[in-house]
């Protein structure tokens, strides 16, 4: 069974530029999560989708971050404009349903200069 | 907000030694999770705990859900080089709530 796929694996941008990350969850998984992991810290949930609806986006900085999961399968996370403090690894995870084990992708390492 | 602390922050041990690490919370959790993250990869779930006082094993790993519901412990017996990585504890108020991660314990194993 294929795992959670993410791309790109690495991205370097200048501050004030925009960037987008893509995630393809495990087939059949209804719940999708985006996490931000700053160096030396644990992952922090940014947004959670159940199918194509948002369940929790309370920690998403909505002035610059947006995410969508239009067809209830893959998802994109966008940052516009990026700030230096957005440098982090962005992890995507999926689970069969809410409350089930989460499976993480390898992440996208973002560096903002 | 809810916050988790892990200790130690990092540890260096000899291959074959046993390892203990713990996690404390400022608030009560009803689910405790332990994850391992290898460099360049996402976290992988090792053990899930659902009941205060519960002791659960997964091979050489044993984890306990503290009776106060504000702490959890992870032990690794007879460490091997592939145990190297960062171990995260995480808590949930219920299994449907968001997962709150601790800052991690970095484990290095000296052959």
Short mmCIF file of C-alpha atoms in Angstrom, two decimals:
data_model
loop_
_atom_site.label_atom_id
_atom_site.label_comp_id
_atom_site.label_asym_id
_atom_site.label_seq_id
_atom_site.Cartn_x
_atom_site.Cartn_y
_atom_site.Cartn_z
CA UNK A 1 0.00 0.00 0.00
CA UNK A 2 1.44 3.37 -1.00
CA UNK A 3 2.04 5.85 1.79
CA UNK A 4 1.27 9.56 1.98
CA UNK A 5 2.99 11.40 -0.86
CA UNK A 6 4.18 14.99 -0.64
CA UNK A 7 5.90 17.32 -3.06
CA UNK A 8 8.17 19.08 -3.36
CA UNK A 9 10.53 17.62 -0.75
CA UNK A 10 12.51 20.87 -0.47
CA UNK A 11 11.75 24.48 -1.32
CA UNK A 12 13.77 27.66 -0.87
CA UNK A 13 12.05 31.02 -1.40
CA UNK A 14 12.60 34.63 -0.48
CA UNK A 15 10.36 36.36 2.05
CA UNK A 16 7.19 37.85 0.59
CA UNK A 17 7.11 35.21 -2.16
CA UNK A 18 4.36 32.62 -2.34
CA UNK A 19 4.69 28.83 -2.19
CA UNK A 20 2.41 25.81 -2.47
CA UNK A 21 2.74 22.27 -1.18
CA UNK A 22 0.90 19.21 -2.42
CA UNK A 23 -0.24 16.11 -0.56
CA UNK A 24 -1.76 12.87 -1.78
CA UNK A 25 -3.11 10.81 1.15
CA UNK A 26 -3.36 7.06 1.42
CA UNK A 27 -6.14 5.80 -0.83
CA UNK A 28 -9.48 5.69 0.94
CA UNK A 29 -8.45 7.88 3.86
CA UNK A 30 -11.18 10.38 4.62
CA UNK A 31 -9.27 12.57 7.05
CA UNK A 32 -6.27 14.70 6.02
CA UNK A 33 -4.07 16.85 8.23
CA UNK A 34 -1.44 19.51 7.62
CA UNK A 35 1.17 20.07 10.33
CA UNK A 36 3.97 22.61 10.72
CA UNK A 37 7.16 21.35 12.39
CA UNK A 38 9.67 24.03 13.33
CA UNK A 39 13.23 22.80 13.92
CA UNK A 40 13.60 21.34 17.39
CA UNK A 41 9.85 21.18 18.04
CA UNK A 42 7.07 18.68 17.63
CA UNK A 43 4.53 18.97 14.81
CA UNK A 44 1.73 21.48 15.27
CA UNK A 45 -1.62 20.96 13.56
CA UNK A 46 -2.51 23.68 11.07
CA UNK A 47 -5.69 22.30 9.51
CA UNK A 48 -7.74 19.10 9.45
CA UNK A 49 -10.09 18.01 6.65
CA UNK A 50 -12.82 15.40 6.77
CA UNK A 51 -13.37 14.53 3.10
CA UNK A 52 -13.46 18.00 1.51
CA UNK A 53 -14.74 19.87 4.59
CA UNK A 54 -12.63 21.69 7.19
CA UNK A 55 -12.91 20.19 10.69
CA UNK A 56 -10.34 22.33 12.53
CA UNK A 57 -8.34 25.30 11.25
CA UNK A 58 -8.02 27.11 14.57
CA UNK A 59 -4.21 27.22 14.39
CA UNK A 60 -3.94 28.20 10.72
CA UNK A 61 -2.65 31.79 10.23
CA UNK A 62 -5.43 32.63 7.84
CA UNK A 63 -4.00 35.99 6.80
CA UNK A 64 -1.27 34.20 4.87
CA UNK A 65 -1.99 30.46 4.87
CA UNK A 66 -4.73 28.71 2.92
CA UNK A 67 -5.50 25.07 2.21
CA UNK A 68 -7.99 23.19 0.13
CA UNK A 69 -9.08 19.63 -0.56
CA UNK A 70 -11.55 20.20 -3.34
CA UNK A 71 -12.37 16.62 -4.37
CA UNK A 72 -11.80 15.05 -0.97
CA UNK A 73 -8.60 13.36 -2.07
CA UNK A 74 -5.39 15.33 -2.52
CA UNK A 75 -4.76 18.69 -0.91
CA UNK A 76 -2.68 21.83 -1.34
CA UNK A 77 -1.36 24.18 1.32
CA UNK A 78 -0.36 27.69 0.25
CA UNK A 79 1.57 30.45 1.95
CA UNK A 80 1.30 33.97 0.54
CA UNK A 81 3.31 36.01 1.38
CA UNK A 82 5.93 33.97 3.20
CA UNK A 83 7.77 35.25 6.27
CA UNK A 84 11.11 34.17 7.68
CA UNK A 85 9.36 32.44 10.60
CA UNK A 86 7.52 30.15 8.16
CA UNK A 87 10.77 28.19 7.68
CA UNK A 88 9.80 24.69 8.82
CA UNK A 89 8.92 21.21 7.66
CA UNK A 90 5.32 20.93 6.50
CA UNK A 91 3.94 17.47 7.15
CA UNK A 92 0.82 15.97 5.67
CA UNK A 93 -0.91 13.04 7.38
CA UNK A 94 -4.02 11.01 6.69
CA UNK A 95 -6.23 8.61 8.61
CA UNK A 96 -9.06 6.30 7.60
CA UNK A 97 -11.51 8.28 9.72
CA UNK A 98 -11.27 10.88 12.48
CA UNK A 99 -9.80 9.25 15.56
CA UNK A 100 -7.91 6.55 13.67
CA UNK A 101 -4.12 6.26 13.48
CA UNK A 102 -2.50 9.04 11.48
CA UNK A 103 0.04 8.15 8.80
CA UNK A 104 2.54 10.87 7.97
CA UNK A 105 4.23 11.75 4.71
CA UNK A 106 7.94 12.62 4.51
CA UNK A 107 7.27 16.36 4.64
CA UNK A 108 8.34 19.41 2.65
CA UNK A 109 11.25 21.36 4.09
CA UNK A 110 10.69 25.08 3.46
CA UNK A 111 13.45 27.64 3.87
CA UNK A 112 12.50 31.32 3.66
CA UNK A 113 15.45 33.68 3.15
CA UNK B 1 -3.06 26.28 25.97
CA UNK B 2 -2.19 22.64 26.36
CA UNK B 3 1.54 22.04 26.60
CA UNK B 4 3.70 18.93 26.84
CA UNK B 5 7.21 18.67 28.24
CA UNK B 6 9.58 15.81 27.51
CA UNK B 7 12.71 14.78 29.36
CA UNK B 8 15.45 14.30 28.75
CA UNK B 9 15.81 16.60 25.75
CA UNK B 10 18.55 14.35 24.37
CA UNK B 11 20.40 11.25 25.41
CA UNK B 12 23.45 9.29 24.32
CA UNK B 13 23.59 5.64 25.31
CA UNK B 14 25.63 2.54 24.59
CA UNK B 15 24.14 -0.17 22.42
CA UNK B 16 22.44 -2.74 24.62
CA UNK B 17 21.48 -0.31 27.36
CA UNK B 18 17.90 0.34 28.42
CA UNK B 19 16.35 3.78 27.87
CA UNK B 20 13.69 5.66 29.80
CA UNK B 21 12.02 8.90 28.82
CA UNK B 22 8.97 10.69 30.09
CA UNK B 23 6.38 13.23 29.16
CA UNK B 24 4.34 15.55 31.36
CA UNK B 25 1.35 17.72 30.58
CA UNK B 26 -0.17 20.85 32.02
CA UNK B 27 -3.62 19.33 31.51
CA UNK B 28 -5.32 15.95 31.48
CA UNK B 29 -5.29 13.79 28.37
CA UNK B 30 -7.41 10.72 27.77
CA UNK B 31 -5.21 9.33 25.00
CA UNK B 32 -1.42 9.23 25.00
CA UNK B 33 0.61 8.44 21.90
CA UNK B 34 4.31 7.80 21.33
CA UNK B 35 5.88 8.45 17.91
CA UNK B 36 9.38 8.02 16.46
CA UNK B 37 10.73 10.28 13.72
CA UNK B 38 13.75 9.40 11.60
CA UNK B 39 15.69 12.14 9.77
CA UNK B 40 13.86 13.31 6.64
CA UNK B 41 10.74 11.31 7.46
CA UNK B 42 7.43 11.89 9.14
CA UNK B 43 6.62 10.54 12.62
CA UNK B 44 5.54 6.91 12.93
CA UNK B 45 3.19 5.76 15.68
CA UNK B 46 4.83 3.33 18.12
CA UNK B 47 2.31 2.89 20.91
CA UNK B 48 -1.14 4.24 21.77
CA UNK B 49 -2.52 4.31 25.33
CA UNK B 50 -6.20 4.83 26.15
CA UNK B 51 -6.65 4.19 29.87
CA UNK B 52 -5.04 5.62 33.00
CA UNK B 53 -2.56 3.13 34.43
CA UNK B 54 -2.39 1.15 31.17
CA UNK B 55 0.93 -0.52 30.38
CA UNK B 56 1.43 -1.50 26.73
CA UNK B 57 4.35 -3.15 24.96
CA UNK B 58 5.44 -3.23 21.33
CA UNK B 59 8.49 -5.47 21.01
CA UNK B 60 11.30 -3.90 23.04
CA UNK B 61 9.20 -0.80 23.71
CA UNK B 62 6.95 -0.38 26.75
CA UNK B 63 4.83 2.66 27.49
CA UNK B 64 2.65 3.57 30.44
CA UNK B 65 -0.28 5.95 30.82
CA UNK B 66 0.21 7.75 34.13
CA UNK B 67 -2.57 7.42 36.72
CA UNK B 68 -2.89 11.21 37.01
CA UNK B 69 -3.52 11.30 33.23
CA UNK B 70 -0.96 14.12 33.08
CA UNK B 71 2.08 11.99 32.27
CA UNK B 72 3.36 9.05 30.28
CA UNK B 73 6.57 7.06 30.11
CA UNK B 74 8.40 5.17 27.37
CA UNK B 75 11.04 2.53 27.97
CA UNK B 76 13.22 0.88 25.34
CA UNK B 77 15.07 -2.26 26.38
CA UNK B 78 18.37 -3.48 24.93
CA UNK B 79 18.82 -0.54 22.56
CA UNK B 80 20.14 -1.12 19.03
CA UNK B 81 21.53 1.36 16.47
CA UNK B 82 18.23 1.59 14.57
CA UNK B 83 16.59 3.02 17.71
CA UNK B 84 18.32 6.32 16.86
CA UNK B 85 15.83 9.09 16.20
CA UNK B 86 13.53 11.59 17.87
CA UNK B 87 10.78 10.26 20.12
CA UNK B 88 7.67 12.37 20.53
CA UNK B 89 4.94 11.96 23.06
CA UNK B 90 1.54 13.29 22.11
CA UNK B 91 -1.79 13.64 23.82
CA UNK B 92 -5.43 13.95 22.89
CA UNK B 93 -8.39 14.93 25.06
CA UNK B 94 -10.39 12.37 23.10
CA UNK B 95 -9.42 10.31 20.08
CA UNK B 96 -11.37 12.77 17.91
CA UNK B 97 -9.46 15.82 19.15
CA UNK B 98 -6.32 17.25 17.65
CA UNK B 99 -3.05 15.61 18.60
CA UNK B 100 -0.79 17.81 20.75
CA UNK B 101 2.90 16.90 20.36
CA UNK B 102 5.72 17.33 22.85
CA UNK B 103 9.10 18.82 21.83
CA UNK B 104 10.75 15.42 21.50
CA UNK B 105 13.63 13.44 22.99
CA UNK B 106 16.59 12.86 20.69
CA UNK B 107 18.17 9.42 21.14
CA UNK B 108 21.65 8.53 19.96
CA UNK B 109 22.97 4.97 20.30
CA UNK B 110 26.72 4.41 20.37
CA UNK B 111 27.69 1.04 18.86
#
